[in-house]
């Protein structure tokens, strides 16, 4: 009798140990986790192909960056083959994608862009209207009639959106490798009571959803590689053996046969790795060599690598799912669900350390893969990123937003245990800030925090949740959930109290990313001794150190560290001042408005990190000074115009503008660090400098 169980079941070690310190190498990415059990999808009736049309199956293969793209391969007459790109069109691509369960095609590619296939080239000079139920219904030269080579294999890029209720037709051959399985179509069903209560599920039978029925997979030819694939889909980097005394061998009729030694599931076969049981203690914490930046969720971000003590980015040339999965598993996550290209998760700064990375899939670190150390031809517009599969922790069920105008804003309400019962309540708004709001937005899967509110009297939440149940919240920004931040526990203390002072947030799927041009600061820095009688406006705007008040206004002077600064917006949305024009502040001495009281902080630190002098720049004019390529300027200060920085543009403050300095009159000569912090600590950049005598 055949067994329905994988012989290396996905009891994927202790989840917290696998998410360990390495996963904390990213600073701003905690996810919206997918649910294990979803609402039943509506019944989907797939169009029926004419009776005289050959029955085929399709799959997407090759060196791809997402599971919804790849080389088109056709199963016909007992053999997998490819499709030639001659006369192929977007209409044919739509047919391919819909036959695989995707809503539509986004584009198609020619000339074996996903690598050359093998076997016969089944279809050539393919002509589709776009309405066919199957690719086999399109006209062509005939099966196997072609003058093409595999250098002409066609590929498609499908929409990420799936057809609701789509059922993959597996009747051609009832084998698991032919199923186009998505993560929502597979589950790990716990059978032990102790594992049923755990979140996430880490041990149980592997089951695949076919139509409305869940079916187990017989373990004929099942290997550790297959278990690794399933574990990777659910966010775990590896697998371990299961207890054969608990999981008995049986093969009921309601199963799917796994007759191929390396079934592909969702992950391409290049990722199947021989991994044994992991029973040893986890290694001691070490400085990570890779980290993620700029993502909204856990397991998502721009890939950065540490080399010679300096963090740098990775060029996206030849970047694919295989290499991305090495990064994900190195950080303690599962396999990659997308290899992100084109700096879509923000542009980095500094060097580009790696280019043309080619991994086999069995490397423990991205630096073990083949790569080109030369970054010639690459720039930060080509920074590579990843989106990893992460465990379903269920943390979003313990937090909610209420009363907002849309799902992305509202009063923060948390689920806590009080007197043996779970109750919803408010969070005290006292000292509530943008860092705490960031944790909330990421926990709920709503992206970045755009605003944090200490009063929410204008948002009417659930009347049964008007009691404050959490106070004193202080987050570092890397927590998995708000409950992981420091807080007062059951000793709630909210002096202002009342419904009016509940904490609130506004979230956004995108965010600006303000980056300092450090090279410009270095090139333009100089010292100036400036007379006090020329600094009266600067005194009014607090641009001088406190000792300036005791300096003689007629004969005294101040020593200023002056420089130009250029702030780039490399993010995914425009940067705008928080206040509208109605709230801008008029400064009579300089005769201009400030849209933000402080746009950039300038800090001079000693080598121990202690601040010894500081300056700041209020945004009297925040505009698009220059933009990249053909990006259009949107913000200009003239005539009381709108202020901000467009994506791909930068704002320039020249060294000769008032307050564009740090007053170092009281600082003794020596070596110091100069730190520039644009816009509420969104990004820090430190430079070495020396104070002259």
XYZ file of C-alpha atoms in Angstrom:
693
model
C 0.000 0.000 0.000
C 1.337 3.446 -0.912
C 1.638 6.125 1.699
C 0.108 9.595 1.541
C 2.873 11.161 3.563
C 6.152 12.822 2.691
C 9.062 10.900 4.175
C 10.689 14.164 5.259
C 7.680 16.009 6.595
C 7.597 19.779 6.991
C 8.087 19.974 10.710
C 10.214 22.920 9.836
C 12.124 23.307 13.104
C 11.346 25.934 15.685
C 9.945 28.879 13.767
C 11.314 31.521 16.094
C 14.758 30.008 15.852
C 14.598 30.093 12.076
C 13.463 33.710 12.049
C 16.368 34.383 14.443
C 18.743 37.341 14.389
C 19.398 37.096 10.670
C 15.815 37.914 9.801
C 16.143 41.028 11.959
C 18.785 42.295 9.546
C 15.996 44.099 7.737
C 14.650 47.137 9.514
C 11.334 47.865 7.958
C 9.584 44.758 6.715
C 6.947 42.836 8.626
C 4.264 41.160 6.543
C 0.656 40.529 5.804
C 0.613 36.788 6.204
C -1.659 34.652 4.003
C -4.378 32.667 5.717
C -4.198 28.882 5.746
C -7.921 28.441 5.373
C -9.679 30.731 2.946
C -13.329 31.339 2.189
C -14.645 28.987 -0.512
C -14.022 30.437 -3.961
C -16.984 30.844 -6.302
C -17.595 28.001 -8.715
C -15.590 28.539 -11.880
C -16.718 27.018 -15.166
C -13.788 26.746 -17.521
C -14.587 27.165 -21.229
C -14.798 23.840 -23.001
C -12.546 23.202 -25.974
C -14.054 21.622 -29.098
C -14.055 17.828 -29.086
C -11.667 17.634 -32.042
C -8.981 19.734 -30.308
C -6.012 17.892 -28.821
C -5.856 17.761 -25.028
C -2.741 19.452 -23.637
C -1.295 20.784 -20.424
C 0.804 23.925 -19.972
C 3.450 25.065 -17.542
C 5.839 28.009 -17.149
C 9.497 27.038 -16.803
C 13.000 28.435 -17.096
C 15.030 31.163 -15.421
C 12.160 33.259 -14.155
C 11.686 35.966 -11.562
C 8.101 35.158 -10.568
C 5.926 32.060 -10.647
C 3.503 33.812 -12.991
C 6.075 34.082 -15.783
C 8.388 31.809 -17.701
C 9.021 29.790 -20.826
C 5.813 28.293 -22.251
C 5.965 24.501 -22.241
C 3.270 22.207 -23.651
C 2.589 18.598 -22.650
C 1.401 16.736 -25.757
C 1.604 13.135 -26.866
C 3.320 12.107 -23.625
C 6.162 14.635 -23.875
C 6.919 18.189 -22.797
C 7.940 20.647 -25.526
C 8.115 24.370 -26.250
C 6.477 27.003 -28.476
C 8.302 29.025 -31.159
C 8.080 32.825 -31.025
C 7.273 33.196 -34.763
C 3.921 35.045 -35.130
C 3.283 34.754 -31.382
C 1.189 37.644 -30.009
C -0.342 39.042 -26.846
C -3.570 37.260 -27.811
C -1.787 33.911 -27.594
C -0.247 34.998 -24.293
C -3.740 35.702 -22.903
C -4.815 32.177 -23.837
C -1.754 30.682 -22.112
C -2.256 32.671 -18.910
C -5.987 31.957 -18.637
C -5.367 28.258 -19.251
C -2.976 28.372 -16.277
C -5.498 30.160 -14.039
C -4.318 33.767 -14.332
C -6.700 36.577 -15.259
C -4.671 37.829 -18.218
C -1.231 38.242 -19.745
C 0.833 41.353 -19.122
C 3.384 40.723 -21.885
C 5.314 38.043 -23.750
C 8.993 37.527 -24.585
C 10.841 36.131 -27.576
C 14.259 34.584 -28.242
C 14.387 32.189 -25.269
C 14.590 35.000 -22.713
C 13.840 32.432 -19.976
C 16.468 30.026 -21.262
C 16.394 27.383 -23.960
C 13.992 24.487 -23.470
C 14.412 20.837 -24.390
C 12.468 18.299 -26.393
C 10.251 18.994 -29.407
C 9.051 22.446 -30.445
C 5.386 21.581 -30.590
C 3.886 24.790 -32.006
C 5.125 27.285 -34.605
C 3.473 30.219 -36.425
C 0.786 30.236 -33.752
C -2.245 32.467 -34.381
C -4.818 33.068 -31.628
C -7.769 35.444 -31.360
C -7.447 35.532 -27.569
C -10.813 33.881 -26.940
C -9.739 30.253 -27.320
C -10.350 27.897 -24.387
C -6.956 26.258 -24.904
C -3.747 26.968 -26.788
C -4.376 23.813 -28.803
C -7.414 25.509 -30.387
C -5.257 28.210 -32.010
C -4.111 27.707 -35.596
C -0.491 26.724 -36.263
C 1.710 24.769 -38.665
C 0.635 21.599 -36.910
C 2.018 19.593 -34.033
C 5.799 19.417 -34.235
C 5.967 21.084 -37.670
C 8.582 23.832 -37.320
C 11.803 25.305 -38.633
C 12.631 26.899 -35.259
C 15.393 26.229 -32.779
C 15.198 26.456 -28.997
C 16.834 29.884 -29.201
C 13.354 31.024 -30.330
C 11.388 29.600 -27.392
C 8.617 31.970 -26.340
C 7.801 33.106 -22.796
C 4.905 34.937 -21.149
C 4.399 37.224 -18.172
C 0.986 36.707 -16.593
C -0.898 38.927 -14.195
C -0.418 38.027 -10.526
C -4.194 37.951 -10.119
C -5.726 34.476 -10.203
C -9.101 33.581 -11.705
C -11.458 33.114 -8.686
C -12.450 29.483 -8.243
C -10.173 28.287 -11.039
C -9.684 24.512 -11.093
C -6.589 23.218 -12.814
C -7.432 20.426 -15.249
C -5.221 17.520 -14.218
C -7.099 14.791 -16.049
C -4.445 14.308 -18.734
C -2.159 12.587 -16.247
C -2.899 12.406 -12.524
C 0.536 13.378 -11.286
C 1.472 16.141 -8.902
C 4.217 17.598 -11.135
C 1.600 18.698 -13.656
C -0.420 20.752 -11.180
C 0.048 24.513 -11.315
C -0.204 24.694 -7.540
C -0.325 28.048 -5.734
C 0.261 28.465 -2.017
C -3.492 28.785 -1.446
C -3.964 25.374 -3.104
C -1.763 23.458 -0.671
C -1.844 23.052 3.091
C -0.146 21.251 5.939
C -2.921 19.544 7.921
C -1.923 18.982 11.524
C -3.227 15.756 13.078
C -1.662 15.935 16.541
C -3.668 18.030 18.981
C -0.556 19.893 20.142
C 0.213 21.016 16.588
C -3.386 21.946 15.759
C -3.250 24.714 18.342
C 0.037 26.133 17.092
C 0.491 29.097 14.783
C 2.058 28.670 12.327
C 1.414 25.019 11.459
C 4.773 23.260 11.157
C 3.915 19.558 11.000
C 1.243 17.413 9.386
C 0.018 15.775 6.194
C 0.658 17.593 2.918
C -2.600 18.103 1.034
C -3.401 19.667 -2.332
C -6.717 21.273 -3.229
C -8.267 19.991 -6.428
C -11.533 21.745 -7.083
C -13.367 21.743 -3.748
C -11.622 18.627 -2.438
C -8.412 18.390 -0.429
C -6.304 15.393 -1.451
C -3.253 13.888 0.190
C -0.093 13.144 -1.762
C 1.219 9.600 -1.851
C 4.870 9.440 -0.919
C 6.033 7.269 -3.796
C 9.432 8.728 -4.791
C 8.959 11.600 -2.318
C 12.305 12.991 -1.165
C 13.698 15.612 1.163
C 13.872 17.916 -1.858
C 10.093 17.849 -2.169
C 9.644 18.539 1.523
C 12.013 21.466 1.208
C 9.860 22.885 -1.573
C 6.672 22.663 0.500
C 8.379 24.121 3.555
C 9.767 26.925 1.408
C 6.285 27.754 0.149
C 5.111 28.196 3.736
C 8.005 30.400 4.728
C 10.475 27.946 6.293
C 14.060 27.551 5.058
C 14.331 23.790 5.660
C 12.680 20.555 6.767
C 13.357 17.728 9.198
C 12.301 14.104 9.452
C 9.043 13.147 11.110
C 8.184 10.475 13.653
C 7.189 7.339 11.717
C 5.475 5.958 14.828
C 3.005 8.834 14.735
C 2.429 9.147 10.991
C 1.413 5.733 9.673
C 1.773 4.714 6.058
C -1.490 4.552 4.167
C -2.689 5.582 0.736
C -6.430 6.213 0.549
C -8.194 6.503 -2.782
C -8.549 10.259 -2.384
C -4.879 11.003 -3.129
C -2.690 12.367 -5.872
C 0.164 10.230 -7.112
C 3.647 11.656 -6.927
C 5.363 9.493 -9.494
C 8.155 11.890 -10.421
C 11.237 11.966 -8.182
C 11.300 15.783 -8.085
C 7.757 17.183 -8.492
C 7.848 20.891 -9.240
C 4.876 22.187 -7.214
C 5.292 25.962 -7.453
C 9.055 26.147 -7.052
C 11.245 25.350 -10.090
C 13.196 22.113 -9.906
C 16.492 23.976 -9.663
C 15.619 24.719 -6.041
C 15.273 21.119 -4.861
C 18.106 20.621 -2.419
C 19.193 17.502 -0.482
C 18.822 18.501 3.157
C 18.938 16.087 6.073
C 17.348 16.320 9.487
C 18.311 19.416 11.441
C 18.660 18.441 15.091
C 21.755 20.388 16.118
C 21.653 23.581 18.130
C 21.419 26.771 16.086
C 24.802 28.449 15.508
C 25.731 31.471 17.609
C 24.607 34.833 16.305
C 26.933 36.391 13.751
C 26.969 39.660 11.859
C 24.752 39.025 8.804
C 26.327 39.398 5.370
C 23.026 40.227 3.689
C 20.027 42.351 4.668
C 16.813 43.725 3.180
C 15.892 47.397 2.979
C 12.966 49.435 1.744
C 10.213 46.790 1.919
C 6.840 47.176 3.574
C 6.619 43.616 4.910
C 8.803 40.944 6.461
C 10.796 39.055 3.862
C 10.627 41.892 1.341
C 13.174 44.492 0.367
C 16.155 45.618 -1.619
C 19.056 43.163 -1.229
C 22.161 44.656 0.372
C 25.447 42.810 0.961
C 28.220 43.581 3.459
C 31.675 43.668 1.874
C 34.841 45.103 3.426
C 32.778 46.669 6.184
C 30.505 48.564 3.786
C 26.942 47.776 2.751
C 26.231 47.795 -0.982
C 23.542 46.654 -3.403
C 23.155 43.903 -6.013
C 22.672 44.558 -9.735
C 19.625 42.863 -11.257
C 21.408 41.455 -14.336
C 20.549 37.704 -14.476
C 18.658 38.043 -11.168
C 16.124 35.186 -10.884
C 14.090 33.093 -8.432
C 16.955 30.686 -7.786
C 19.309 33.411 -6.556
C 16.502 35.217 -4.737
C 15.629 32.013 -2.857
C 19.224 31.711 -1.631
C 18.880 35.198 -0.114
C 15.509 34.380 1.452
C 16.731 31.167 3.062
C 19.933 32.850 4.222
C 17.746 35.304 6.149
C 15.690 32.511 7.729
C 12.643 32.691 5.445
C 11.310 30.237 2.886
C 11.793 30.275 -0.863
C 11.380 33.425 -2.935
C 8.035 34.195 -4.512
C 9.503 37.022 -6.586
C 12.924 38.230 -7.696
C 12.364 41.980 -7.877
C 14.223 44.008 -10.507
C 14.502 47.624 -11.607
C 14.873 49.093 -8.076
C 11.112 48.638 -7.532
C 11.818 48.408 -3.790
C 13.811 51.627 -3.764
C 17.285 52.636 -4.844
C 20.228 52.080 -2.552
C 23.294 54.210 -2.024
C 26.983 53.411 -1.982
C 28.733 50.692 -4.011
C 27.162 47.948 -6.128
C 28.956 44.878 -4.780
C 27.564 42.036 -6.913
C 26.528 41.725 -10.553
C 25.326 38.882 -12.797
C 24.712 36.517 -9.883
C 24.167 32.887 -10.844
C 23.240 30.515 -8.013
C 22.597 26.796 -8.268
C 20.232 26.888 -5.288
C 22.296 24.881 -2.800
C 24.458 27.786 -1.592
C 24.158 28.819 2.040
C 24.851 32.470 1.238
C 24.489 34.727 -1.760
C 28.224 35.436 -1.590
C 28.879 31.733 -2.303
C 27.219 32.048 -5.730
C 29.017 32.853 -8.955
C 29.010 36.585 -9.654
C 30.781 39.351 -11.503
C 32.531 41.710 -9.099
C 32.575 44.436 -11.753
C 29.516 46.696 -11.652
C 30.316 48.416 -14.929
C 27.098 49.237 -16.749
C 25.008 48.974 -13.559
C 23.535 51.797 -11.526
C 21.149 52.010 -8.595
C 18.171 52.048 -10.971
C 18.951 48.322 -11.388
C 19.085 47.387 -7.694
C 17.750 43.864 -7.090
C 15.242 42.907 -4.413
C 13.276 39.918 -3.134
C 9.845 38.994 -1.859
C 10.119 35.858 0.279
C 7.541 33.345 1.447
C 7.022 33.899 5.189
C 5.235 31.849 7.881
C 1.562 32.538 8.584
C 1.859 33.797 12.159
C -1.729 35.073 12.443
C -0.556 38.310 14.073
C -2.936 40.464 12.037
C -5.866 38.902 13.917
C -4.773 40.593 17.157
C -4.959 44.145 15.847
C -7.450 46.246 13.888
C -8.221 49.782 12.758
C -11.641 51.249 13.431
C -13.550 54.371 12.459
C -11.364 55.523 9.565
C -12.579 56.752 6.204
C -10.907 53.801 4.471
C -9.254 50.499 5.490
C -5.834 52.184 5.670
C -6.591 54.483 8.592
C -8.362 54.502 11.928
C -8.140 54.174 15.669
C -5.804 51.371 16.759
C -7.549 48.601 18.698
C -5.777 45.567 20.162
C -6.963 42.172 21.361
C -5.720 41.438 24.885
C -6.480 38.941 27.625
C -8.185 40.363 30.702
C -9.530 38.177 33.517
C -9.332 35.057 31.394
C -11.191 36.572 28.444
C -10.068 38.166 25.189
C -11.263 41.752 24.813
C -10.716 44.532 22.288
C -9.570 47.915 23.517
C -7.791 51.148 22.690
C -4.115 52.100 22.834
C -3.188 55.216 24.802
C -2.118 57.992 22.433
C 0.359 59.586 24.825
C 3.884 59.566 23.294
C 2.529 57.647 20.300
C 4.734 58.245 17.244
C 5.571 57.269 13.698
C 7.744 54.297 14.748
C 4.835 52.705 16.630
C 2.580 53.431 13.657
C 5.059 51.666 11.352
C 4.773 48.483 13.419
C 0.959 48.653 13.304
C 0.796 49.160 9.533
C 3.187 46.310 8.812
C 1.447 43.957 11.248
C -1.833 44.588 9.431
C -0.252 44.215 6.002
C -1.080 47.809 5.087
C 2.414 48.906 4.112
C 4.126 51.987 5.505
C 2.940 54.474 8.116
C 2.230 57.918 6.695
C 0.909 59.443 9.943
C 0.643 58.706 13.656
C -2.182 60.319 15.641
C -2.266 60.895 19.394
C -5.922 61.955 19.288
C -8.693 60.144 17.428
C -11.872 61.791 18.723
C -13.011 62.224 15.090
C -12.881 58.446 14.499
C -15.668 56.564 16.204
C -14.492 53.032 16.865
C -16.375 50.093 18.314
C -18.311 51.294 21.387
C -17.400 48.021 23.086
C -13.704 48.879 22.636
C -13.628 52.342 24.211
C -11.530 51.270 27.177
C -7.759 51.835 27.073
C -6.072 48.418 27.431
C -2.511 49.259 26.358
C -0.307 52.193 27.343
C 3.326 53.256 27.417
C 3.992 51.725 24.006
C 7.567 52.203 22.802
C 8.763 50.381 19.674
C 12.147 50.108 18.011
C 10.538 49.545 14.607
C 11.682 45.945 14.085
C 9.007 44.199 16.162
C 6.777 41.487 14.704
C 3.711 43.028 16.322
C 2.653 45.873 18.580
C 2.467 43.408 21.477
C 6.212 42.825 21.106
C 6.970 46.501 21.782
C 7.651 47.696 25.308
C 4.441 48.671 27.105
C 2.921 48.856 30.575
C 1.265 45.432 30.471
C -1.854 45.176 32.603
C -0.788 48.230 34.647
C -2.380 50.613 32.166
C -1.581 54.272 32.814
C -3.106 56.846 30.463
C -3.379 60.163 32.366
C -5.388 61.937 29.676
C -7.573 58.870 29.229
C -10.901 58.847 27.479
C -11.930 57.967 23.950
C -10.487 61.217 22.633
C -6.861 60.248 23.225
C -6.731 56.830 21.590
C -3.799 56.180 19.255
C -4.441 56.171 15.527
C -2.560 55.584 12.290
C -2.772 56.246 8.574
C -1.028 53.697 6.361
C 0.131 53.759 2.757
C 1.262 51.051 0.349
C 4.085 53.284 -0.856
C 6.484 55.717 0.788
C 9.158 58.219 -0.187
C 12.772 57.325 0.499
C 14.918 60.398 1.072
C 18.612 59.804 0.386
C 21.442 62.250 0.960
C 24.065 62.799 -1.737
C 26.991 62.289 0.633
C 29.597 63.015 -2.038
C 28.243 66.537 -2.506
C 28.494 67.239 1.232
C 32.127 66.107 1.219
C 32.997 68.197 -1.831
C 31.398 71.445 -0.619
C 32.225 71.517 3.112
C 34.233 74.478 4.433
C 34.577 76.668 7.561
C 33.437 80.281 7.813
C 33.849 82.822 10.614
C 30.710 84.929 10.290
C 30.080 88.189 12.236
C 27.140 88.178 14.641
C 25.582 91.275 13.071
C 24.982 89.151 9.926
C 23.292 86.374 11.928
C 20.289 88.080 13.506
C 17.711 86.218 11.419
C 19.557 82.965 12.061
C 19.322 83.693 15.801
C 15.559 84.129 15.526
C 15.219 80.760 13.776
C 17.434 78.898 16.295
C 20.154 78.168 13.741
C 22.975 78.925 16.205
C 24.118 77.153 19.353
C 22.926 78.366 22.753
C 26.183 80.214 23.515
C 25.441 82.665 20.693
C 23.094 84.497 23.061
C 26.147 85.621 25.088
C 28.146 86.694 22.012
C 28.574 90.449 21.421
C 26.252 91.327 18.509
C 28.619 93.981 17.131
C 32.110 92.510 17.505
C 31.492 88.786 18.009
C 31.453 86.050 15.393
C 30.445 82.399 15.053
C 32.426 79.594 13.430
C 30.187 77.738 10.977
C 30.629 74.390 9.227
C 29.013 75.109 5.841
C 28.101 72.725 3.030
C 25.629 72.083 0.243
C 23.123 69.248 0.542
C 21.167 67.402 -2.092
C 18.287 65.160 -1.016
C 17.079 62.561 -3.540
C 13.665 60.893 -3.373
C 14.426 57.299 -4.384
C 11.189 55.891 -2.970
C 7.859 54.756 -4.377
C 5.831 57.937 -3.801
C 6.289 61.694 -3.651
C 7.466 63.326 -0.435
C 5.062 66.007 0.784
C 5.096 68.202 3.890
C 2.698 66.967 6.536
C 0.988 70.352 6.811
C -1.066 71.910 4.052
C -0.475 75.482 2.947
C -3.022 76.762 5.452
C -0.714 75.584 8.269
C 2.589 76.917 6.928
C 4.421 79.276 9.285
C 5.499 82.750 8.158
C 8.975 83.881 9.262
C 9.106 87.629 8.961
C 12.876 88.077 9.278
C 13.722 85.859 6.303
C 10.433 86.776 4.591
C 9.335 83.248 3.726
C 7.029 80.396 4.799
C 8.153 77.160 6.431
C 6.160 74.132 5.262
C 7.946 71.996 7.887
C 9.576 73.265 11.045
C 12.522 70.883 10.551
C 13.178 69.122 7.242
C 16.735 67.915 7.939
C 18.821 67.526 11.102
C 22.581 68.127 10.999
C 24.449 66.484 13.896
C 28.152 66.583 14.735
C 29.148 63.549 16.831
C 32.385 62.663 18.570
C 33.925 59.269 17.838
C 31.952 57.777 20.755
C 28.699 58.820 19.095
C 27.897 61.681 21.500
C 26.360 64.758 19.894
C 28.597 67.835 20.372
C 26.897 70.258 17.981
C 23.751 70.339 15.912
C 21.955 72.248 13.217
C 18.760 71.918 11.241
C 17.149 73.017 8.033
C 13.564 74.207 8.039
C 11.881 73.724 4.678
C 11.353 77.313 3.579
C 11.439 75.940 0.036
C 11.010 72.241 -0.691
C 10.919 71.697 -4.442
C 12.121 69.667 -7.417
C 15.468 71.283 -8.236
C 16.356 68.611 -10.819
C 14.888 65.275 -11.937
C 16.199 62.113 -13.575
C 15.628 61.442 -17.268
C 12.214 62.504 -18.518
C 10.595 62.774 -15.062
C 8.503 65.934 -14.847
C 8.927 68.445 -12.019
C 5.763 68.797 -9.920
C 6.788 71.072 -7.047
C 7.999 74.667 -7.183
C 8.088 77.231 -4.389
C 7.582 80.332 -6.542
C 4.293 82.195 -6.050
C 3.380 80.201 -2.931
C 3.359 76.991 -4.974
C 3.037 73.408 -3.773
C 6.071 72.020 -1.968
C 7.474 68.493 -2.086
C 9.944 66.197 -3.851
C 8.740 64.023 -6.741
C 9.890 60.414 -7.114
C 13.160 60.455 -9.043
C 13.841 64.136 -8.299
C 15.990 65.938 -5.759
C 15.959 69.108 -3.700
C 19.101 71.222 -3.408
C 20.155 73.486 -0.540
C 23.253 75.507 -1.440
C 26.027 76.168 1.055
C 25.431 79.948 0.922
C 21.808 79.756 2.143
C 21.148 80.994 5.667
C 21.056 78.182 8.275
C 22.702 75.699 5.907
C 25.390 75.033 8.504
C 26.332 73.683 11.924
C 27.541 76.190 14.522
C 30.815 74.656 15.818
C 32.084 77.707 17.724
C 32.184 75.728 20.990
C 33.670 72.537 19.501
C 37.396 71.913 20.138
C 39.622 70.792 17.232
C 39.570 67.056 16.533
C 37.987 64.282 14.476
C 34.203 64.020 14.367
C 31.342 62.275 12.584
C 28.903 64.425 10.639
C 25.405 62.921 10.491
C 22.600 64.140 8.242
C 19.077 62.907 9.018
C 16.448 63.915 6.417
C 12.771 64.057 7.336
C 12.038 62.476 10.689
C 14.922 59.973 10.670
C 13.817 58.254 7.488
C 17.454 57.679 6.598
C 20.772 58.468 8.263
C 24.112 59.099 6.617
C 27.304 59.679 8.579
C 30.525 61.190 7.287
C 33.937 61.593 8.861
C 35.108 65.159 9.259
C 37.643 67.210 11.194
C 37.136 70.457 13.041
C 39.900 72.916 12.313
C 41.418 75.366 14.734
